[in-house]
């Protein structure tokens, strides 16, 4: 049987490999994070105040946790590769949906994927800027821009899922399950935007699960399932 998403799935495998690499590189724990967070990089991306930054990276004796800073910086630099991979995955997936369905709606998803890539790149610039200025504490500008670019990225990802929900809703059981997971992820994203809390961590985990579901879908979907 023809599997039209197969090549997209190969890109998805690269996304998985890079995801695992980043999980290994980024710090797995931190002495102090904002309430509700348990993943240092997610806490960093959604951090709001200078005090929270110092709690994350500076010990009680005033010394910088340099090992954590180095791990964050390395992970954020390698993240440029990751953001390119998952953005290409989104682009190709949406393009394939557009080609198969002949609906221009999915081209919007391709455009959003580009916006997400730009948002993620600019988010990383702020993160690297903050760690570079830890010693003098002059990172107020980066901190204020971080919130904006972080939500361009995460909100854009949720928007792509929203556009794809109708596609998945037309398929079989697994496809409908992905559509339902996408709807739940979007709802979690809204809640996280309204209230930074543990919901934010759950939202990020849901996004990761959606990527995994979509990659599996690429290898299991057959052309005769098209309605």
Coordinates of N, CA and C in Angstrom, one line a residue:
X1 N 0.8 -1.2 0.0 CA 0.0 0.0 0.0 C 0.9 1.3 0.0
X2 N 0.4 2.3 -0.7 CA 1.1 3.5 -0.7 C 1.0 4.2 0.6
X3 N 2.2 4.7 1.1 CA 2.2 5.5 2.4 C 2.7 6.9 2.0
X4 N 1.8 7.8 1.8 CA 2.2 9.1 1.3 C 3.0 10.0 2.3
X5 N 2.9 9.6 3.6 CA 3.6 10.4 4.6 C 4.9 9.8 5.0
X6 N 5.3 8.7 4.3 CA 6.5 8.0 4.7 C 7.8 8.9 4.8
X7 N 8.0 9.7 3.8 CA 9.2 10.5 3.8 C 9.1 11.6 4.9
X8 N 7.9 12.0 5.2 CA 7.7 13.0 6.3 C 8.1 12.3 7.6
X9 N 7.8 11.0 7.7 CA 8.1 10.2 8.9 C 9.6 10.1 9.1
X10 N 10.4 10.0 8.0 CA 11.9 10.0 8.1 C 12.4 11.2 8.8
X11 N 11.8 12.4 8.4 CA 12.2 13.6 9.1 C 11.8 13.6 10.5
X12 N 10.7 13.0 10.8 CA 10.2 12.8 12.2 C 11.2 12.0 13.0
X13 N 11.8 11.0 12.4 CA 12.8 10.2 13.1 C 14.0 11.0 13.6
X14 N 14.4 11.9 12.7 CA 15.4 12.8 13.0 C 15.0 13.8 14.2
X15 N 13.7 14.1 14.2 CA 13.2 14.9 15.3 C 13.3 14.2 16.6
X16 N 13.0 12.9 16.6 CA 13.1 12.1 17.8 C 14.5 11.9 18.3
X17 N 15.4 11.7 17.3 CA 16.8 11.5 17.7 C 17.4 12.8 18.3
X18 N 17.0 14.0 17.7 CA 17.5 15.2 18.3 C 16.8 15.5 19.6
X19 N 15.5 15.1 19.8 CA 14.9 15.3 21.1 C 15.6 14.5 22.2
X20 N 15.9 13.3 21.9 CA 16.6 12.5 22.9 C 18.0 13.1 23.2
X21 N 18.7 13.6 22.2 CA 20.0 14.2 22.4 C 19.9 15.4 23.3
X22 N 18.8 16.3 23.1 CA 18.6 17.4 23.9 C 18.2 17.1 25.4
X23 N 17.4 16.0 25.5 CA 17.1 15.6 26.9 C 18.3 15.2 27.6
X24 N 19.3 14.6 27.0 CA 20.5 14.2 27.6 C 21.4 15.4 28.0
X25 N 21.4 16.4 27.1 CA 22.3 17.5 27.3 C 21.7 18.6 28.2
X26 N 20.5 18.9 28.1 CA 19.9 19.9 29.0 C 19.9 19.4 30.5
X27 N 20.1 20.3 31.5 CA 20.0 19.8 32.9 C 18.7 19.1 33.2
X28 N 18.8 18.0 33.9 CA 17.6 17.3 34.3 C 17.0 17.7 35.6
X29 N 17.7 18.5 36.4 CA 17.1 19.0 37.6 C 17.8 20.3 38.0
X30 N 17.2 21.0 38.9 CA 17.7 22.3 39.4 C 17.3 22.4 40.9
X31 N 18.2 23.0 41.7 CA 17.8 23.2 43.1 C 16.6 24.0 43.3
X32 N 16.3 25.0 42.5 CA 15.2 25.9 42.7 C 14.6 26.3 41.3
X33 N 13.3 26.0 41.1 CA 12.6 26.4 39.9 C 11.3 27.1 40.3
X34 N 10.7 27.9 39.4 CA 9.4 28.5 39.8 C 8.3 27.4 40.1
X35 N 7.4 27.8 40.9 CA 6.4 26.8 41.4 C 5.7 26.1 40.2
X36 N 5.5 24.8 40.3 CA 4.8 24.0 39.3 C 5.7 23.4 38.2
X37 N 7.0 23.8 38.2 CA 7.9 23.4 37.1 C 8.8 22.3 37.7
X38 N 9.1 21.3 36.8 CA 10.1 20.2 37.2 C 11.1 19.9 36.1
X39 N 11.0 20.7 35.0 CA 12.0 20.6 34.0 C 12.7 21.9 33.8
X40 N 14.0 21.9 34.1 CA 14.8 23.2 34.0 C 14.6 24.0 32.8
X41 N 14.7 23.4 31.6 CA 14.6 24.1 30.4 C 13.2 24.7 30.1
X42 N 12.2 24.0 30.5 CA 10.9 24.5 30.4 C 10.7 25.7 31.4
X43 N 11.2 25.5 32.6 CA 11.1 26.6 33.6 C 11.9 27.9 33.1
X44 N 13.0 27.7 32.4 CA 13.8 28.8 31.9 C 13.0 29.5 30.7
X45 N 12.4 28.7 29.9 CA 11.7 29.3 28.7 C 10.5 30.2 29.2
X46 N 9.9 29.8 30.3 CA 8.7 30.5 30.8 C 9.0 31.4 32.0
X47 N 10.3 31.6 32.3 CA 10.7 32.4 33.4 C 10.2 33.8 33.3
X48 N 9.9 34.5 34.4 CA 9.3 35.8 34.3 C 10.2 36.9 35.0
X49 N 10.8 36.6 36.0 CA 11.5 37.7 36.8 C 13.0 37.4 37.0
X50 N 13.7 38.5 37.3 CA 15.2 38.3 37.6 C 15.4 37.4 38.7
X51 N 14.5 37.5 39.8 CA 14.7 36.7 40.9 C 14.6 35.2 40.6
X52 N 13.7 34.9 39.7 CA 13.6 33.5 39.3 C 14.8 33.0 38.5
X53 N 15.3 33.9 37.7 CA 16.6 33.6 36.9 C 17.7 33.3 37.9
X54 N 17.9 34.2 38.9 CA 19.0 34.0 39.8 C 18.8 32.7 40.7
X55 N 17.5 32.4 41.0 CA 17.2 31.2 41.8 C 17.6 30.0 41.0
X56 N 17.4 30.0 39.7 CA 17.7 28.9 38.8 C 19.2 28.7 38.6
X57 N 19.9 29.8 38.4 CA 21.3 29.7 38.0 C 22.4 30.1 39.1
X58 N 22.0 30.8 40.1 CA 22.9 31.3 41.1 C 22.7 30.6 42.5
X59 N 23.8 30.1 43.0 CA 23.7 29.4 44.3 C 23.5 30.4 45.5
X60 N 23.1 29.9 46.6 CA 22.8 30.8 47.8 C 24.0 31.6 48.2
X61 N 25.2 31.1 47.9 CA 26.4 31.9 48.3 C 26.8 32.9 47.2
X62 N 26.0 33.1 46.2 CA 26.2 34.1 45.2 C 27.0 33.6 44.0
X63 N 27.5 32.4 43.9 CA 28.3 31.9 42.8 C 27.4 31.3 41.7
X64 N 27.7 31.5 40.5 CA 27.0 31.0 39.4 C 27.1 29.4 39.3
X65 N 26.0 28.8 39.1 CA 26.0 27.3 38.8 C 26.5 27.1 37.4
X66 N 27.8 27.2 37.2 CA 28.4 27.2 35.8 C 28.1 26.0 35.0
X67 N 28.1 24.8 35.7 CA 27.8 23.6 35.0 C 26.4 23.6 34.4
X68 N 25.4 24.2 35.1 CA 24.1 24.3 34.6 C 24.0 25.3 33.5
X69 N 24.7 26.4 33.6 CA 24.7 27.4 32.6 C 25.3 26.8 31.3
X70 N 26.4 26.1 31.4 CA 27.1 25.5 30.3 C 26.2 24.5 29.6
X71 N 25.5 23.7 30.4 CA 24.5 22.7 29.8 C 23.4 23.4 29.1
X72 N 22.8 24.4 29.7 CA 21.7 25.2 29.1 C 22.2 25.8 27.7
X73 N 23.4 26.4 27.8 CA 23.9 27.1 26.6 C 24.1 26.1 25.4
X74 N 24.7 25.0 25.8 CA 25.0 23.9 24.7 C 23.7 23.4 24.2
X75 N 22.7 23.1 25.1 CA 21.4 22.7 24.6 C 20.7 23.7 23.7
X76 N 20.8 24.9 24.1 CA 20.1 26.0 23.3 C 20.8 26.2 22.0
X77 N 22.1 26.0 21.9 CA 22.7 26.2 20.6 C 22.4 25.0 19.7
X78 N 22.3 23.8 20.3 CA 21.9 22.6 19.5 C 20.5 22.7 19.1
X79 N 19.7 23.4 19.9 CA 18.3 23.5 19.6 C 18.0 24.2 18.3
X80 N 18.9 24.9 17.8 CA 18.7 25.5 16.4 C 18.6 24.4 15.4
X81 N 19.3 23.3 15.6 CA 19.1 22.2 14.7 C 17.7 21.6 14.9
X82 N 17.4 21.4 16.1 CA 16.1 20.8 16.5 C 14.9 21.6 15.9
X83 N 15.0 22.9 16.1 CA 13.9 23.7 15.6 C 13.7 23.7 14.1
X84 N 14.8 23.6 13.4 CA 14.8 23.4 11.9 C 14.1 22.1 11.6
X85 N 14.5 21.0 12.3 CA 14.0 19.7 12.0 C 12.4 19.6 12.2
X86 N 12.0 20.1 13.4 CA 10.5 19.9 13.6 C 9.7 20.9 12.8
X87 N 10.3 22.1 12.4 CA 9.6 23.0 11.5 C 9.5 22.4 10.1
X88 N 10.5 21.7 9.7 CA 10.4 21.1 8.4 C 9.4 19.9 8.4
X89 N 9.4 19.2 9.5 CA 8.4 18.2 9.7 C 7.0 18.7 9.6
X90 N 6.7 19.8 10.3 CA 5.4 20.5 10.2 C 5.1 20.9 8.7
X91 N 6.1 21.5 8.1 CA 5.9 22.0 6.7 C 5.6 20.9 5.8
X92 N 6.3 19.8 5.8 CA 6.1 18.6 4.9 C 4.8 18.0 5.3
X93 N 4.4 17.8 6.5 CA 3.2 17.2 6.9 C 2.0 18.0 6.4
X94 N 2.0 19.3 6.6 CA 0.9 20.2 6.2 C 0.8 20.2 4.6
X95 N 2.0 20.2 4.0 CA 2.0 20.2 2.5 C 1.4 18.9 2.0
X96 N 1.7 17.8 2.6 CA 1.1 16.5 2.2 C -0.4 16.5 2.4
X97 N -0.9 17.1 3.5 CA -2.3 17.2 3.8 C -3.0 18.0 2.7
X98 N -2.3 19.1 2.3 CA -2.8 20.0 1.3 C -2.9 19.3 -0.1
X99 N -1.8 18.5 -0.4 CA -1.8 17.8 -1.7 C -2.8 16.8 -1.8
X100 N -3.1 16.1 -0.7 CA -4.0 15.0 -0.7 C -5.5 15.5 -0.7
X101 N -5.7 16.4 0.2 CA -7.1 16.9 0.4 C -7.5 18.0 -0.7
X102 N -6.5 18.6 -1.3 CA -6.7 19.8 -2.2 C -7.3 21.0 -1.5
X103 N -7.1 21.0 -0.2 CA -7.6 22.2 0.6 C -6.4 23.1 1.0
X104 N -6.6 24.4 0.6 CA -5.6 25.4 0.9 C -5.4 25.7 2.3
X105 N -6.3 25.3 3.2 CA -6.2 25.5 4.6 C -4.9 25.1 5.2
X106 N -4.4 24.0 4.7 CA -3.2 23.4 5.3 C -2.0 24.1 4.9
X107 N -2.1 25.0 3.8 CA -0.9 25.9 3.5 C -0.7 26.9 4.7
X108 N -1.8 27.2 5.4 CA -1.7 28.1 6.5 C -0.8 27.4 7.6
X109 N -0.9 26.1 7.7 CA -0.1 25.4 8.7 C 1.4 25.5 8.3
X110 N 1.7 25.5 7.0 CA 3.1 25.7 6.5 C 3.6 27.1 6.9
X111 N 2.8 28.1 6.7 CA 3.2 29.4 7.1 C 3.4 29.6 8.6
X112 N 2.5 29.0 9.4 CA 2.7 29.0 10.8 C 4.0 28.3 11.2
X113 N 4.3 27.3 10.6 CA 5.6 26.5 10.9 C 6.8 27.4 10.7
X114 N 6.8 28.3 9.7 CA 7.9 29.3 9.5 C 7.9 30.3 10.6
X115 N 6.7 30.8 11.0 CA 6.6 31.7 12.2 C 7.1 31.1 13.4
X116 N 6.8 29.8 13.7 CA 7.2 29.1 14.8 C 8.8 29.0 14.8
X117 N 9.3 28.7 13.7 CA 10.8 28.6 13.6 C 11.5 29.9 14.0
X118 N 10.9 31.0 13.4 CA 11.5 32.3 13.8 C 11.3 32.6 15.2
X119 N 10.1 32.3 15.8 CA 9.9 32.6 17.2 C 10.9 31.8 18.1
X120 N 11.1 30.5 17.7 CA 12.0 29.7 18.5 C 13.4 30.2 18.4
X121 N 13.8 30.6 17.2 CA 15.2 31.1 17.1 C 15.4 32.4 17.9
X122 N 14.4 33.3 17.9 CA 14.5 34.5 18.7 C 14.4 34.2 20.2
X123 N 13.6 33.2 20.6 CA 13.5 32.8 22.0 C 14.9 32.3 22.4
X124 N 15.6 31.5 21.6 CA 16.9 31.0 22.0 C 17.9 32.2 22.1
X125 N 17.8 33.2 21.3 CA 18.6 34.3 21.4 C 18.5 35.0 22.8
X126 N 17.3 35.1 23.2 CA 17.0 35.7 24.6 C 17.6 34.8 25.7
X127 N 17.4 33.5 25.6 CA 17.9 32.6 26.6 C 19.4 32.7 26.7
X128 N 20.1 32.7 25.5 CA 21.5 32.8 25.5 C 22.0 34.1 26.0
X129 N 21.2 35.2 25.7 CA 21.6 36.5 26.2 C 21.5 36.6 27.7
X130 N 20.5 36.0 28.3 CA 20.3 36.0 29.7 C 21.5 35.3 30.4
X131 N 21.8 34.1 30.0 CA 23.0 33.4 30.6 C 24.3 34.2 30.4
X132 N 24.4 34.9 29.3 CA 25.6 35.6 29.1 C 25.8 36.8 30.0
X133 N 24.6 37.3 30.5 CA 24.7 38.5 31.3 C 24.3 38.2 32.8
X134 N 24.5 37.0 33.2 CA 24.2 36.6 34.6 C 25.0 37.4 35.6
X135 N 26.3 37.6 35.3 CA 27.2 38.2 36.2 C 26.8 39.7 36.5
X136 N 26.4 40.4 35.5 CA 26.0 41.8 35.8 C 24.6 42.0 36.0
X137 N 23.7 41.0 35.7 CA 22.3 41.1 35.9 C 21.6 42.0 34.9
X138 N 22.3 42.5 33.9 CA 21.7 43.4 32.9 C 20.9 42.7 31.8
X139 N 20.0 41.9 32.1 CA 19.2 41.1 31.1 C 17.7 41.4 31.1
X140 N 17.4 42.6 31.6 CA 15.9 42.9 31.6 C 15.3 42.9 30.2
X141 N 16.0 43.4 29.2 CA 15.5 43.5 27.9 C 15.2 42.1 27.3
X142 N 16.2 41.2 27.5 CA 16.1 39.8 27.1 C 14.9 39.1 27.8
X143 N 14.8 39.4 29.1 CA 13.7 38.8 29.9 C 12.3 39.2 29.4
X144 N 12.2 40.5 29.0 CA 10.9 41.0 28.6 C 10.5 40.4 27.2
X145 N 11.5 40.3 26.3 CA 11.3 39.7 25.0 C 11.1 38.2 25.0
X146 N 11.6 37.5 26.0 CA 11.5 36.1 26.1 C 10.1 35.6 26.1
X147 N 9.3 36.3 27.0 CA 7.9 35.9 27.1 C 7.2 35.9 25.7
X148 N 7.4 37.0 25.0 CA 6.8 37.2 23.7 C 7.2 36.1 22.7
X149 N 8.5 35.9 22.6 CA 8.9 34.9 21.6 C 8.6 33.4 22.0
X150 N 8.7 33.2 23.3 CA 8.3 31.9 23.8 C 6.9 31.5 23.4
X151 N 6.0 32.4 23.5 CA 4.6 32.1 23.2 C 4.3 32.2 21.7
X152 N 5.1 32.9 20.9 CA 5.0 32.7 19.5 C 5.3 31.3 19.1
X153 N 6.4 30.7 19.7 CA 6.7 29.4 19.4 C 5.6 28.4 19.9
X154 N 5.4 28.4 21.2 CA 4.4 27.4 21.7 C 3.0 27.6 21.2
X155 N 2.6 28.9 21.1 CA 1.3 29.1 20.6 C 1.2 28.7 19.1
X156 N 2.2 29.0 18.4 CA 2.2 28.6 17.0 C 2.2 27.1 16.8
X157 N 2.9 26.3 17.6 CA 2.8 24.9 17.6 C 1.3 24.4 17.8
X158 N 0.7 25.0 18.9 CA -0.7 24.7 19.1 C -1.6 25.0 18.0
X159 N -1.3 26.1 17.3 CA -2.1 26.5 16.1 C -2.0 25.5 15.0
X160 N -0.8 25.0 14.8 CA -0.7 24.0 13.7 C -1.5 22.7 14.1
X161 N -1.5 22.3 15.4 CA -2.3 21.2 15.8 C -3.8 21.5 15.6
X162 N -4.2 22.7 15.8 CA -5.6 23.1 15.6 C -6.0 22.9 14.2
X163 N -5.1 23.4 13.3 CA -5.4 23.2 11.8 C -5.5 21.8 11.4
X164 N -4.7 20.9 12.1 CA -4.7 19.5 11.7 C -5.8 18.6 12.3
X165 N -6.4 19.2 13.3 CA -7.5 18.4 14.0 C -8.5 17.9 13.0
X166 N -9.1 18.7 12.1 CA -10.0 18.2 11.1 C -9.5 17.1 10.2
X167 N -8.2 17.1 9.9 CA -7.6 16.1 9.1 C -7.6 14.8 9.9
X168 N -7.2 14.8 11.1 CA -7.2 13.6 11.9 C -8.5 13.0 12.2
X169 N -9.5 14.0 12.4 CA -10.9 13.6 12.7 C -11.5 12.7 11.7
X170 N -11.1 12.8 10.4 CA -11.7 12.1 9.3 C -11.1 10.6 9.2
X171 N -10.1 10.3 9.9 CA -9.4 9.0 9.7 C -10.0 7.9 10.6
X172 N -9.2 6.9 10.8 CA -9.6 5.7 11.6 C -9.4 6.0 13.1
X173 N -9.4 5.0 13.9 CA -9.3 5.1 15.3 C -8.1 5.8 15.8
X174 N -6.9 5.4 15.3 CA -5.7 6.0 15.7 C -5.6 7.5 15.3
X175 N -6.1 7.7 14.1 CA -6.1 9.1 13.6 C -7.1 10.0 14.4
X176 N -8.2 9.5 14.8 CA -9.1 10.2 15.6 C -8.6 10.4 17.0
X177 N -7.8 9.4 17.5 CA -7.1 9.6 18.8 C -6.1 10.8 18.8
X178 N -5.4 10.9 17.7 CA -4.5 12.0 17.5 C -5.2 13.3 17.5
X179 N -6.4 13.3 16.8 CA -7.2 14.5 16.8 C -7.6 14.9 18.1
X180 N -8.1 13.9 18.9 CA -8.5 14.2 20.3 C -7.3 14.7 21.1
X181 N -6.2 14.1 21.0 CA -5.0 14.5 21.7 C -4.6 15.9 21.3
X182 N -4.8 16.3 20.1 CA -4.5 17.6 19.6 C -5.4 18.6 20.2
X183 N -6.7 18.3 20.3 CA -7.7 19.2 21.0 C -7.3 19.4 22.4
X184 N -6.9 18.3 23.1 CA -6.6 18.4 24.5 C -5.3 19.3 24.7
X185 N -4.4 19.1 23.8 CA -3.1 19.9 23.8 C -3.4 21.4 23.7
X186 N -4.3 21.7 22.7 CA -4.7 23.1 22.5 C -5.3 23.7 23.7
X187 N -6.2 22.9 24.4 CA -6.9 23.4 25.6 C -5.8 23.7 26.7
X188 N -4.9 22.7 26.8 CA -3.8 22.9 27.8 C -3.0 24.1 27.6
X189 N -2.7 24.4 26.3 CA -2.0 25.6 25.9 C -2.7 26.9 26.3
X190 N -4.0 26.9 26.1 CA -4.8 28.1 26.5 C -4.7 28.3 28.0
X191 N -4.8 27.2 28.8 CA -4.8 27.3 30.2 C -3.4 27.7 30.7
X192 N -2.3 27.2 30.0 CA -1.0 27.6 30.3 C -0.7 29.1 30.1
X193 N -1.3 29.6 29.0 CA -1.2 31.0 28.6 C -1.8 31.9 29.7
X194 N -3.0 31.4 30.2 CA -3.7 32.2 31.2 C -3.1 32.1 32.6
X195 N -2.5 31.0 32.9 CA -1.9 30.8 34.2 C -0.7 29.9 34.2
X196 N 0.5 30.5 34.3 CA 1.7 29.7 34.3 C 1.7 28.9 35.6
X197 N 1.8 27.6 35.4 CA 1.7 26.7 36.6 C 2.2 25.3 36.1
X198 N 1.9 24.3 36.8 CA 2.2 22.9 36.4 C 1.5 22.6 35.1
X199 N 0.4 23.3 34.8 CA -0.3 23.1 33.5 C 0.7 23.3 32.3
X200 N 1.6 24.3 32.5 CA 2.6 24.6 31.5 C 3.5 23.4 31.2
X201 N 3.9 22.8 32.2 CA 4.7 21.6 32.1 C 3.9 20.5 31.4
X202 N 2.7 20.3 31.8 CA 1.8 19.3 31.2 C 1.6 19.6 29.7
X203 N 1.4 20.9 29.4 CA 1.2 21.3 28.0 C 2.4 20.9 27.2
X204 N 3.6 21.2 27.7 CA 4.9 20.9 27.0 C 5.0 19.4 26.7
X205 N 4.6 18.6 27.7 CA 4.6 17.1 27.6 C 3.6 16.6 26.5
X206 N 2.4 17.3 26.5 CA 1.4 17.0 25.5 C 1.9 17.3 24.1
X207 N 2.6 18.4 24.0 CA 3.2 18.7 22.7 C 4.1 17.6 22.2
X208 N 5.0 17.2 23.1 CA 5.9 16.1 22.8 C 5.2 14.8 22.4
X209 N 4.1 14.5 23.1 CA 3.3 13.3 22.7 C 2.7 13.5 21.4
X210 N 2.2 14.7 21.1 CA 1.6 14.9 19.7 C 2.6 14.7 18.6
X211 N 3.8 15.1 18.8 CA 4.8 14.9 17.8 C 5.1 13.4 17.6
X212 N 5.1 12.7 18.7 CA 5.3 11.2 18.6 C 4.2 10.6 17.9
X213 N 2.9 10.9 18.2 CA 1.8 10.4 17.6 C 1.8 10.7 16.1
X214 N 2.2 11.9 15.7 CA 2.2 12.3 14.3 C 3.3 11.5 13.5
X215 N 4.4 11.3 14.2 CA 5.5 10.6 13.5 C 5.1 9.1 13.3
X216 N 4.5 8.5 14.3 CA 4.0 7.1 14.1 C 2.9 7.1 13.0
X217 N 2.1 8.1 13.0 CA 1.0 8.2 11.9 C 1.6 8.2 10.5
X218 N 2.8 8.9 10.4 CA 3.4 8.9 9.1 C 3.8 7.6 8.5
X219 N 4.1 6.7 9.4 CA 4.5 5.3 9.0 C 3.4 4.3 8.9
X220 N 2.2 4.7 9.5 CA 1.1 3.8 9.5 C 0.0 4.1 8.5
X221 N -0.1 5.4 8.2 CA -1.2 5.9 7.3 C -1.0 5.3 5.9
X222 N -2.1 4.8 5.3 CA -2.1 4.3 4.0 C -3.1 5.1 3.1
X223 N -2.7 5.2 1.8 CA -3.5 6.1 1.0 C -5.0 5.6 0.8
X224 N -5.3 4.3 1.1 CA -6.6 3.9 0.9 C -7.5 4.3 2.2
X225 N -6.9 4.9 3.2 CA -7.6 5.4 4.3 C -8.2 6.8 4.1
X226 N -7.8 7.4 3.0 CA -8.3 8.8 2.7 C -9.8 8.8 2.4
X227 N -10.5 9.6 3.1 CA -11.9 9.7 2.9 C -12.3 10.8 1.9

